[in-house]
PDB file of C-alpha atoms in Angstrom:
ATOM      1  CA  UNK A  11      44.509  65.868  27.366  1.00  0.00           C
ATOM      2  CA  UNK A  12      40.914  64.989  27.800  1.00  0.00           C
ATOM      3  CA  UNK A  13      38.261  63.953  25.206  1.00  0.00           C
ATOM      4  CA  UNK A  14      36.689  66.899  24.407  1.00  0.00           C
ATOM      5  CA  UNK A  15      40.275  68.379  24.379  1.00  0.00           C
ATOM      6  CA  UNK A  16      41.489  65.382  21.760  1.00  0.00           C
ATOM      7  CA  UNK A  17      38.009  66.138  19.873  1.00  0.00           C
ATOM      8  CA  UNK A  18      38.305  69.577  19.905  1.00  0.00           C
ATOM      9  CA  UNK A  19      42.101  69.219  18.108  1.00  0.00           C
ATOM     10  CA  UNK A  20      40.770  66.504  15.898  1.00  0.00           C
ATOM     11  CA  UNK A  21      37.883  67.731  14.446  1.00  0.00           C
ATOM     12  CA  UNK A  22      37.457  71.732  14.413  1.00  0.00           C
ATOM     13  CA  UNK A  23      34.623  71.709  12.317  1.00  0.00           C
ATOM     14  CA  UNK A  24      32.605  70.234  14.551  1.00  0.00           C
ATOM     15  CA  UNK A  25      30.141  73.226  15.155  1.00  0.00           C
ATOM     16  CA  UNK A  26      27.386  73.340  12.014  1.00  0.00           C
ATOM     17  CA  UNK A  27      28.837  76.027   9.877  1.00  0.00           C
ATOM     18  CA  UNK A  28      32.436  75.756  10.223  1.00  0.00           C
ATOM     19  CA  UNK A  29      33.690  74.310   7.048  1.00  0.00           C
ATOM     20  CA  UNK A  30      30.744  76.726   5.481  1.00  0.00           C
ATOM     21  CA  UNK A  31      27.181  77.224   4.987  1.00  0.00           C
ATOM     22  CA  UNK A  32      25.525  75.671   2.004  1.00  0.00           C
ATOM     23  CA  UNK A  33      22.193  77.126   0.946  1.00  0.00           C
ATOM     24  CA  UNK A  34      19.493  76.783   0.262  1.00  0.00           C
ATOM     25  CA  UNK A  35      20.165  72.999   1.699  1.00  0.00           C
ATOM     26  CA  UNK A  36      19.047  69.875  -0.018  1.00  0.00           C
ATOM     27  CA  UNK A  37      15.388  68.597   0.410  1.00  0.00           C
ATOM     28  CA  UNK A  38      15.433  66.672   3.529  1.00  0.00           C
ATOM     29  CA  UNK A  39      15.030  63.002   2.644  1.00  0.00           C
ATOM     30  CA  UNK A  40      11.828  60.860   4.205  1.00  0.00           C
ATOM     31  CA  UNK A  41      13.927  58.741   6.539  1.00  0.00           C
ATOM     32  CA  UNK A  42      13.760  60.342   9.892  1.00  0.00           C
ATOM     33  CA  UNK A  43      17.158  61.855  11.652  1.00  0.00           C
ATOM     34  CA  UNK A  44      17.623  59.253  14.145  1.00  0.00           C
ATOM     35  CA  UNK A  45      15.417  55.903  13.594  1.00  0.00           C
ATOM     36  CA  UNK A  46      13.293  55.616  16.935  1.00  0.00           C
ATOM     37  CA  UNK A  47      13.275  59.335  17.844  1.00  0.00           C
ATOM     38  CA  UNK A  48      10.240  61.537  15.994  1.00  0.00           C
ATOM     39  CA  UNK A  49      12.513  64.458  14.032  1.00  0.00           C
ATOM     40  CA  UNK A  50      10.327  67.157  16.046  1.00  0.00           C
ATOM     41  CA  UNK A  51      11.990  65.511  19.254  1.00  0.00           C
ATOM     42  CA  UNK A  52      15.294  65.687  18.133  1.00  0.00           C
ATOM     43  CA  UNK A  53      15.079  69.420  16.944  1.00  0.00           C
ATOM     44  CA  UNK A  54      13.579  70.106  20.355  1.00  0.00           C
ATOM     45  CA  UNK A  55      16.439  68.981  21.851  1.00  0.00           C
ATOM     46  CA  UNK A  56      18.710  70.748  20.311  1.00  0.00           C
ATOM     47  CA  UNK A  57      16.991  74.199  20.409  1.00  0.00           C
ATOM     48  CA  UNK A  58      16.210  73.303  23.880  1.00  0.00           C
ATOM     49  CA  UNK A  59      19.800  73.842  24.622  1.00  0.00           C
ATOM     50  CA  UNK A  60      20.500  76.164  21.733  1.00  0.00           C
ATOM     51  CA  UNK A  61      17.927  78.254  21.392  1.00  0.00           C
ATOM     52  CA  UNK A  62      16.431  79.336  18.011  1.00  0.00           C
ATOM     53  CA  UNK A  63      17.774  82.779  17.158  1.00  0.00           C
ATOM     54  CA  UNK A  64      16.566  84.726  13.698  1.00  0.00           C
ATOM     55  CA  UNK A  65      19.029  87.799  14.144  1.00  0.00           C
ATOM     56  CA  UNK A  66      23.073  87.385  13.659  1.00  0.00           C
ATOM     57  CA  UNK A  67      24.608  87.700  17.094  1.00  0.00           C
ATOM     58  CA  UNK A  68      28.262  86.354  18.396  1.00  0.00           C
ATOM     59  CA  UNK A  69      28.608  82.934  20.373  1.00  0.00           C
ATOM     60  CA  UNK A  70      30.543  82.436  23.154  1.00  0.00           C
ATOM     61  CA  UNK A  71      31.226  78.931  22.211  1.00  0.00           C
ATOM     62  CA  UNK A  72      35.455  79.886  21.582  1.00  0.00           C
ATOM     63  CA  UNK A  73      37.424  82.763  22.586  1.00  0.00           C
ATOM     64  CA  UNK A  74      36.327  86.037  21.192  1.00  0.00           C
ATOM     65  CA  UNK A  75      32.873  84.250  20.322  1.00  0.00           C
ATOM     66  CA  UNK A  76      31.763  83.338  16.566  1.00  0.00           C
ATOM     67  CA  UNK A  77      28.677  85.179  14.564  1.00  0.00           C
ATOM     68  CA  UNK A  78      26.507  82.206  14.478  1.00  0.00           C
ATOM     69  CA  UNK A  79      22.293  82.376  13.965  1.00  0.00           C
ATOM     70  CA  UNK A  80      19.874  79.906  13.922  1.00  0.00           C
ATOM     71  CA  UNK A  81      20.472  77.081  16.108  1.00  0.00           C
ATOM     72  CA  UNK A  82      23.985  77.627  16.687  1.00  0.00           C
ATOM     73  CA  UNK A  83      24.808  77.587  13.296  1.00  0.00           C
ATOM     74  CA  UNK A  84      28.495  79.415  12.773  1.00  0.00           C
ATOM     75  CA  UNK A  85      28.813  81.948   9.830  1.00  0.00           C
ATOM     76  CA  UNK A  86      33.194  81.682   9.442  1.00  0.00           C
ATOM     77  CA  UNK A  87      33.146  84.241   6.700  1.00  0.00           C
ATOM     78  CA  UNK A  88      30.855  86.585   5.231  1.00  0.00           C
ATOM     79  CA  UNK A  89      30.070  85.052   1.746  1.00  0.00           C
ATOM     80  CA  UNK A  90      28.428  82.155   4.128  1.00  0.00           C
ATOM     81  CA  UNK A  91      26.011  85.334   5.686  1.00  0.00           C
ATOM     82  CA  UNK A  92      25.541  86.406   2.118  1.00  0.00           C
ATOM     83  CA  UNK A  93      23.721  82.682   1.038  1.00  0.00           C
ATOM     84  CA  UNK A  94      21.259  82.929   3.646  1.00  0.00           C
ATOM     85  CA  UNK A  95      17.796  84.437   2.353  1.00  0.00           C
ATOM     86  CA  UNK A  96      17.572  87.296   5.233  1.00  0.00           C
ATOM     87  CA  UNK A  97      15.407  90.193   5.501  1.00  0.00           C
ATOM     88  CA  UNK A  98      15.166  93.368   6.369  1.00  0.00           C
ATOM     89  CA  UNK A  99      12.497  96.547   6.028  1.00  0.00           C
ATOM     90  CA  UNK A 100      11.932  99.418   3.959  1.00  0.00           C
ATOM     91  CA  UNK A 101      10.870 102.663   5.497  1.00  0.00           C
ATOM     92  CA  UNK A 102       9.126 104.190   6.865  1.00  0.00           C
ATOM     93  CA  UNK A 103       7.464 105.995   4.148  1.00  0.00           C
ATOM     94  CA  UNK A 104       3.999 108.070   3.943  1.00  0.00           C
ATOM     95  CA  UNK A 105       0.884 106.640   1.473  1.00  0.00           C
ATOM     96  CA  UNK A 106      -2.210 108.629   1.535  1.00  0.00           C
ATOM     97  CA  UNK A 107      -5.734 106.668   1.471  1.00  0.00           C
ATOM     98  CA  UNK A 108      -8.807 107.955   1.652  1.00  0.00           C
ATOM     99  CA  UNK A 109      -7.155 111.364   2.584  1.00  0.00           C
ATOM    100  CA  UNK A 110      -5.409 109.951   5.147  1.00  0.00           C
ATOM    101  CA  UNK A 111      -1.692 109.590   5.492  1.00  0.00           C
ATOM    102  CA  UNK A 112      -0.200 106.396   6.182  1.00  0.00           C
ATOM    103  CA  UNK A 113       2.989 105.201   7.194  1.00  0.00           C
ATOM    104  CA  UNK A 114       4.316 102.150   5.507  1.00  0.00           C
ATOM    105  CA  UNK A 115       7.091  99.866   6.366  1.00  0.00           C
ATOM    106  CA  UNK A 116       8.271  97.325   3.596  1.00  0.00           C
ATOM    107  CA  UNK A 117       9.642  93.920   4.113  1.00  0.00           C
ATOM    108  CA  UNK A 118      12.037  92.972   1.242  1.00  0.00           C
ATOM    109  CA  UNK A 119      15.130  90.819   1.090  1.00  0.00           C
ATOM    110  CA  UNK A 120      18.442  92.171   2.675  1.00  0.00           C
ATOM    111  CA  UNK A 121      21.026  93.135  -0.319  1.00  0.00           C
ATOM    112  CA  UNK A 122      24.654  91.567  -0.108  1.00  0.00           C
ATOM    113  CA  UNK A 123      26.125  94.801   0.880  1.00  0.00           C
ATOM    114  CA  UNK A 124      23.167  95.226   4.321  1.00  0.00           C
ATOM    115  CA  UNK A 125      24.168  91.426   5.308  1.00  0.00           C
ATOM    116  CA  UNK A 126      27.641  92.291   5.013  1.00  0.00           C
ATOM    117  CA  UNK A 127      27.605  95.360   7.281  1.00  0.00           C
ATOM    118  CA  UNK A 128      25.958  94.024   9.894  1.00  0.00           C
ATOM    119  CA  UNK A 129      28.277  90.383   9.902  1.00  0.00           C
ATOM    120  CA  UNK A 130      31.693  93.131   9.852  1.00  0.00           C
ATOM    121  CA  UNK A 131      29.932  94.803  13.185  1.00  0.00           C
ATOM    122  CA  UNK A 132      29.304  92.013  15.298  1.00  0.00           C
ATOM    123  CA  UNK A 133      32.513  89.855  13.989  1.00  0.00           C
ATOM    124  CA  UNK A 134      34.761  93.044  15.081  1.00  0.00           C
ATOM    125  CA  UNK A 135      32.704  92.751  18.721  1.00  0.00           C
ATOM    126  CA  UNK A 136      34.923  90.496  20.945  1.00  0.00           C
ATOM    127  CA  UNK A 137      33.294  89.303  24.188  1.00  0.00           C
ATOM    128  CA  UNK A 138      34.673  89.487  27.307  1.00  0.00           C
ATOM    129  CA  UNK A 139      36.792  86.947  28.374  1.00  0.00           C
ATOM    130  CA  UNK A 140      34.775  86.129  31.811  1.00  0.00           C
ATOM    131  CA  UNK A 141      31.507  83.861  30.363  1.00  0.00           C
ATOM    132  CA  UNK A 142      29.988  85.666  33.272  1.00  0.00           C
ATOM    133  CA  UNK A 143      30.143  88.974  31.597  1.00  0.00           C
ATOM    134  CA  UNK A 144      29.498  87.692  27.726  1.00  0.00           C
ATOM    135  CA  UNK A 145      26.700  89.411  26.097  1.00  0.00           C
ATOM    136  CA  UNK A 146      23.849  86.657  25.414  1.00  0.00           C
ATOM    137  CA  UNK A 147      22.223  86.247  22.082  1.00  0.00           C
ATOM    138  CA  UNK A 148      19.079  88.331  22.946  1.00  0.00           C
ATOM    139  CA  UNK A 149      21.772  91.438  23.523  1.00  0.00           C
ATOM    140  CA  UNK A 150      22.177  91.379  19.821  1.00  0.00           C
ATOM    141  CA  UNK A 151      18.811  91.767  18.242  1.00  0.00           C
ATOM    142  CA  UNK A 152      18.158  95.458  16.623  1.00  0.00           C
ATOM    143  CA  UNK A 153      15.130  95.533  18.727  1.00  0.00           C
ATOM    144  CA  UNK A 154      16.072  97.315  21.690  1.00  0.00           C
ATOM    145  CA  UNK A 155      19.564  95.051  22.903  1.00  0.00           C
ATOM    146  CA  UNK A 156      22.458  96.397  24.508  1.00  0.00           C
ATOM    147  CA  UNK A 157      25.143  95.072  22.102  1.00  0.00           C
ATOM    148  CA  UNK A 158      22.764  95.808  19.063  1.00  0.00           C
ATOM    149  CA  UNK A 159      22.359  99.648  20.186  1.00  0.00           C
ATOM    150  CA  UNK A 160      26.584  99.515  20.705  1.00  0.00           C
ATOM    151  CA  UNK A 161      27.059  98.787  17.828  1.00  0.00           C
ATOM    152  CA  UNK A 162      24.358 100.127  15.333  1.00  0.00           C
ATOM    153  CA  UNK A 163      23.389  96.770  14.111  1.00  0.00           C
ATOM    154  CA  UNK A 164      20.418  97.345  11.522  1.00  0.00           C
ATOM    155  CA  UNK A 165      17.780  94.842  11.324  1.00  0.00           C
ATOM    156  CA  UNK A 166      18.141  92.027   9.361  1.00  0.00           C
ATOM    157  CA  UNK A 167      16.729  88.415   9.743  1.00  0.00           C
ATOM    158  CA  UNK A 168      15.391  84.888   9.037  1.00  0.00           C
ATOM    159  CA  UNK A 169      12.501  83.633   8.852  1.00  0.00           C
ATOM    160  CA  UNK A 170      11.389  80.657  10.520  1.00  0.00           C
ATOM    161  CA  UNK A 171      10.773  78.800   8.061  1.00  0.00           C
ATOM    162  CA  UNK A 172      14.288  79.529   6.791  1.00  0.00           C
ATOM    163  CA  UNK A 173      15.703  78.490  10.237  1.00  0.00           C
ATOM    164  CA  UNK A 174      14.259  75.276  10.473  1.00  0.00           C
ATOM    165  CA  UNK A 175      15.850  74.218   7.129  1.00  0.00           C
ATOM    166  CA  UNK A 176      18.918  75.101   8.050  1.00  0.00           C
ATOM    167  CA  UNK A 177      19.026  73.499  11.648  1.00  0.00           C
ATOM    168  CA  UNK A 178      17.660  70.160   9.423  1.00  0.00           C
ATOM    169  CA  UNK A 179      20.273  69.916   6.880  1.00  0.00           C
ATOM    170  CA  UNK A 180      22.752  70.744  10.198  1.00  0.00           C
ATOM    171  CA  UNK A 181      21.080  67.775  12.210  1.00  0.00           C
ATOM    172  CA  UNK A 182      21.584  65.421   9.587  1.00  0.00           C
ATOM    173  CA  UNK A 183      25.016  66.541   8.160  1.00  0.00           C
ATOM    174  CA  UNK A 184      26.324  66.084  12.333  1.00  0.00           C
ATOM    175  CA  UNK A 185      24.023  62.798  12.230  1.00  0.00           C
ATOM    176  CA  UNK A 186      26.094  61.630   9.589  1.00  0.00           C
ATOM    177  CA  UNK A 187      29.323  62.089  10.878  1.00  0.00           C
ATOM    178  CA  UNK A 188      28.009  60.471  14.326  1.00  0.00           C
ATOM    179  CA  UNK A 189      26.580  57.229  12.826  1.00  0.00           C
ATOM    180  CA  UNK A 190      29.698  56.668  10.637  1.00  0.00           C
ATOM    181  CA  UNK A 191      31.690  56.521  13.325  1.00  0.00           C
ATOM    182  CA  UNK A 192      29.946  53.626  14.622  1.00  0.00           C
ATOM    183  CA  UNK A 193      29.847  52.424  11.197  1.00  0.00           C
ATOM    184  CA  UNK A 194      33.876  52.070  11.248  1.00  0.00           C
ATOM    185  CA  UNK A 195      34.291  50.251  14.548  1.00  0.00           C
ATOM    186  CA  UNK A 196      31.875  47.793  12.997  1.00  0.00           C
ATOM    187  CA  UNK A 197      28.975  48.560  15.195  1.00  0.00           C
ATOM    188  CA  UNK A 198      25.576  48.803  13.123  1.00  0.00           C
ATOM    189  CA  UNK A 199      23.571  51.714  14.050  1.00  0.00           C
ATOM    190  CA  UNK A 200      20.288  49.590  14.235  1.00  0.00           C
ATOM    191  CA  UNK A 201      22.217  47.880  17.997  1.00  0.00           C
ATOM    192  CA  UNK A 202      22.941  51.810  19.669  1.00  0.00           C
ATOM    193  CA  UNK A 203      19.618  52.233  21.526  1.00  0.00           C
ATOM    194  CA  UNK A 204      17.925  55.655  20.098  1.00  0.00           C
ATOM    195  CA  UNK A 205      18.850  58.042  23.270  1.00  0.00           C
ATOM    196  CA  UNK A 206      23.079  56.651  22.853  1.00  0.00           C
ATOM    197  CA  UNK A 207      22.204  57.874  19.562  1.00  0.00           C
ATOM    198  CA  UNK A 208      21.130  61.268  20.007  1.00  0.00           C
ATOM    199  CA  UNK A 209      23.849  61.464  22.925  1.00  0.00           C
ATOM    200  CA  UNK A 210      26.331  60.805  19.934  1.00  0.00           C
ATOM    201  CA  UNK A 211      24.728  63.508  17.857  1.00  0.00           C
ATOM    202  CA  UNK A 212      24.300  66.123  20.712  1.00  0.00           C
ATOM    203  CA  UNK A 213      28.358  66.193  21.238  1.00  0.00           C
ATOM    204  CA  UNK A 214      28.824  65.977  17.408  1.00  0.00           C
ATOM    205  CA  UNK A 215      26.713  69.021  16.828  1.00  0.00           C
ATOM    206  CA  UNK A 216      28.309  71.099  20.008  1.00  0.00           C
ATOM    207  CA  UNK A 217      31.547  69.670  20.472  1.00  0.00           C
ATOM    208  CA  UNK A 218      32.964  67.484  17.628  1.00  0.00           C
ATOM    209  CA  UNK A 219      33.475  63.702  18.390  1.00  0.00           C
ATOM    210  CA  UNK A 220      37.279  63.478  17.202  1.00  0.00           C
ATOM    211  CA  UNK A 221      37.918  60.070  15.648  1.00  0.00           C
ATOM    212  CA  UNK A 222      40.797  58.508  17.945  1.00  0.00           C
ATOM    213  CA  UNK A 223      39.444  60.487  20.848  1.00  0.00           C
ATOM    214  CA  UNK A 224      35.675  58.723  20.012  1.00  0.00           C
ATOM    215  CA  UNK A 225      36.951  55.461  19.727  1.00  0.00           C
ATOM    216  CA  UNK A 226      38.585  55.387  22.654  1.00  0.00           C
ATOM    217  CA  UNK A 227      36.261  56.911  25.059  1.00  0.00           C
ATOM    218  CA  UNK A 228      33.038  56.360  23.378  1.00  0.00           C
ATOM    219  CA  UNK A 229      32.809  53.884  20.850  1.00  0.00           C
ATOM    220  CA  UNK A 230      34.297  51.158  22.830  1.00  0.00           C
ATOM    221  CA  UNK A 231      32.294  51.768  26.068  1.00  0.00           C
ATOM    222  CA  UNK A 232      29.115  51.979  23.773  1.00  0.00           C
ATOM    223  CA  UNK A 233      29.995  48.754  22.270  1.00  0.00           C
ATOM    224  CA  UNK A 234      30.257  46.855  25.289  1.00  0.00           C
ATOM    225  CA  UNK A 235      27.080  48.297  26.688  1.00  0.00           C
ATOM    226  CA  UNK A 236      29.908  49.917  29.327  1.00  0.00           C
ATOM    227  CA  UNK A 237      26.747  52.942  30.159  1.00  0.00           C
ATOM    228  CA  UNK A 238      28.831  54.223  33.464  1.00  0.00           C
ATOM    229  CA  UNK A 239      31.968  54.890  31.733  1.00  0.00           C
ATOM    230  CA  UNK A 240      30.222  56.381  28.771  1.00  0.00           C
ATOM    231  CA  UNK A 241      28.694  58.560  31.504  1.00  0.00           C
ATOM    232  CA  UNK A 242      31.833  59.707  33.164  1.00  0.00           C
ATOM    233  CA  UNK A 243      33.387  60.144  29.054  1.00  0.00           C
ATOM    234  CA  UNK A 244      30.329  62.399  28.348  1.00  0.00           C
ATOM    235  CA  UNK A 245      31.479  64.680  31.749  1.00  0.00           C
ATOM    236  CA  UNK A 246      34.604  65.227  29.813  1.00  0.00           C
ATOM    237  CA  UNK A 247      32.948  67.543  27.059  1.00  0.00           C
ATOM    238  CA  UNK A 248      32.604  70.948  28.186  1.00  0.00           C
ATOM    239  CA  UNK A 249      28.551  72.415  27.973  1.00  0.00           C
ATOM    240  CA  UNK A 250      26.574  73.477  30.386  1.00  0.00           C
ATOM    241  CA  UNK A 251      25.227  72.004  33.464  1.00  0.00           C
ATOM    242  CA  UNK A 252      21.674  71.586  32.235  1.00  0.00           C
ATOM    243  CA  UNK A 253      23.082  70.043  29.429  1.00  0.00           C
ATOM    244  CA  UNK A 254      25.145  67.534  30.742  1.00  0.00           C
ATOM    245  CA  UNK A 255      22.480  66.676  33.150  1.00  0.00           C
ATOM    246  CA  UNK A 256      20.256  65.842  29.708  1.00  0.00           C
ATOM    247  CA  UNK A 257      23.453  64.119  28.448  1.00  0.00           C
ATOM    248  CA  UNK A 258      23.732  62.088  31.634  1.00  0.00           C
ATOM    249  CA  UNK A 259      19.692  61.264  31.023  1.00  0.00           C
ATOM    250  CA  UNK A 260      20.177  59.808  27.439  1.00  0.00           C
ATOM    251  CA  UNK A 261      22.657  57.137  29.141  1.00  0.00           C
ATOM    252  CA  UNK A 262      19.906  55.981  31.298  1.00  0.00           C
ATOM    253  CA  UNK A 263      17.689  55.783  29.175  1.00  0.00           C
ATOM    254  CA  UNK A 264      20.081  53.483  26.947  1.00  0.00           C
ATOM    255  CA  UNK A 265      19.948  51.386  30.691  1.00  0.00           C
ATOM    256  CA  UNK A 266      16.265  51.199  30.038  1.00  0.00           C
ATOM    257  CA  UNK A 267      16.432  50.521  26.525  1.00  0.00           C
ATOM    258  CA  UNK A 268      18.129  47.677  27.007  1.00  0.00           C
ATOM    259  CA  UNK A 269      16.574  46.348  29.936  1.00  0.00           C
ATOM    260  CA  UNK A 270      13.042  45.911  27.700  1.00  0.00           C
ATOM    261  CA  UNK A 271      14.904  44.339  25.471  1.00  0.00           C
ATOM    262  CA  UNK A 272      16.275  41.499  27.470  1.00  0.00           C
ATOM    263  CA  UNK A 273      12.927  40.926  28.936  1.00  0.00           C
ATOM    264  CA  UNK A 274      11.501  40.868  25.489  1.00  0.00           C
TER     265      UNK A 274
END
């Protein structure tokens, strides 16, 4: 079994929103997600990969896909959907002004029983098995997408605003979990270089870093400054290739990192 197999049977709530959605989040605290990375870099990077999605739509992360939204953000059950402030509109209805007729279209907040129609529709859609032929997020917005129009999907939505909070409190719940498991091999944070760092919270967020399986791939390799074999233990976690390629990057720029420091 491989690492990202091991992590994968070690921790299942790896993706942000499996053990539930918690809303609206905590105010973020003043010290930044990662020390030495600016927080708009590190939610680049992520939605980069992820994309930043405002309509409900199913993943293709796991067999059968989840209904996720955001920046992959997984909604397990319903009563998760139902905490999220979406939206939806009113109308159309006719106003007269100035003896003209007008038609008007009302944004309001979604009721419980709208959120929970359209989660029931796209959790009963199963993808196809071949990731070839898996309908992509975009097919899911009410606007004019194929799976949308399939399946009468209403429009309902976050805002931006409401997006970013929620990929925050996700970045620095997986952060977290990331850092503390440097924390138990004894390894202070403050050592990792920044980019081993986000590399650590990158497979946290998208594939879970299971605590054996981390140890012994990752956090002994990292500790040693071992960068090639953390490079061929990052191949090991399924994502795509432009990922990986990005994963493969933050490695070398840990080679960098510590280069400058030894000719400090």
């Amino acid at each position: 079994m491989g690492a990202a197999q091991e992590a994968e049977t070690e921790d299942m709530g790896a993706r942000p929103g499996a053990e539930g959605t918690n809303w609206p989040p905590p105010p973020p605290p003043r010290r930044p997600i990662l020390p030495g990375i600016d927080d708009a870099t590190v939610r680049r990077e992520m939605v980069d990969h992820e994309d930043k999605i405002g309509h409900l739509y199913k993943d293709t992360a796991r067999g059968g896909g989840e209904v996720t939204i955001g920046v992959g953000h997984l909604l397990r059950r319903v009563e998760d959907a139902k905490k999220l402030p979406f939206r939806t509109r009113s109308g159309p209805r006719t106003e007269v002004e100035d003896g003209r007729p007008m038609t008007v279209v009302d944004v309001r907040p979604a009721t419980a029983e709208e959120i929970e129609a359209a989660f029931k529709k796209i959790e009963a859609f199963q993808q196809p098995a071949s990731s070839e032929k898996a309908y992509a997020a975009g097919s899911f917005d009410p606007k004019g997408g194929a799976a949308a129009k399939e399946l009468g999907l209403d429009d309902i939505w976050l805002e931006e605003k409401d997006i970013d909070a929620l990929l925050d409190a996700d970045l620095r719940s997986r952060r977290d979990i990331a850092m503390q498991k440097l924390i138990n091999d004894e390894i202070s944070p403050d050592t990792v270089p920044p980019s081993i760092k986000m590399l650590l919270l990158d497979l946290q967020y998208n594939n879970g870093l299971g605590d054996k399986s981390a140890r012994k791939h990752l956090i002994d390799p990292i500790r040693s400054r071992d960068w090639q074999r953390v490079k061929q233990e990052v191949r090991k976690y399924p994502i795509s290739a432009d990922r990986d390629r990005r994963r493969q990057e933050y490695v070398d720029e840990a080679i960098q990192w510590d280069a400058q420091r030894a000719r400090q």
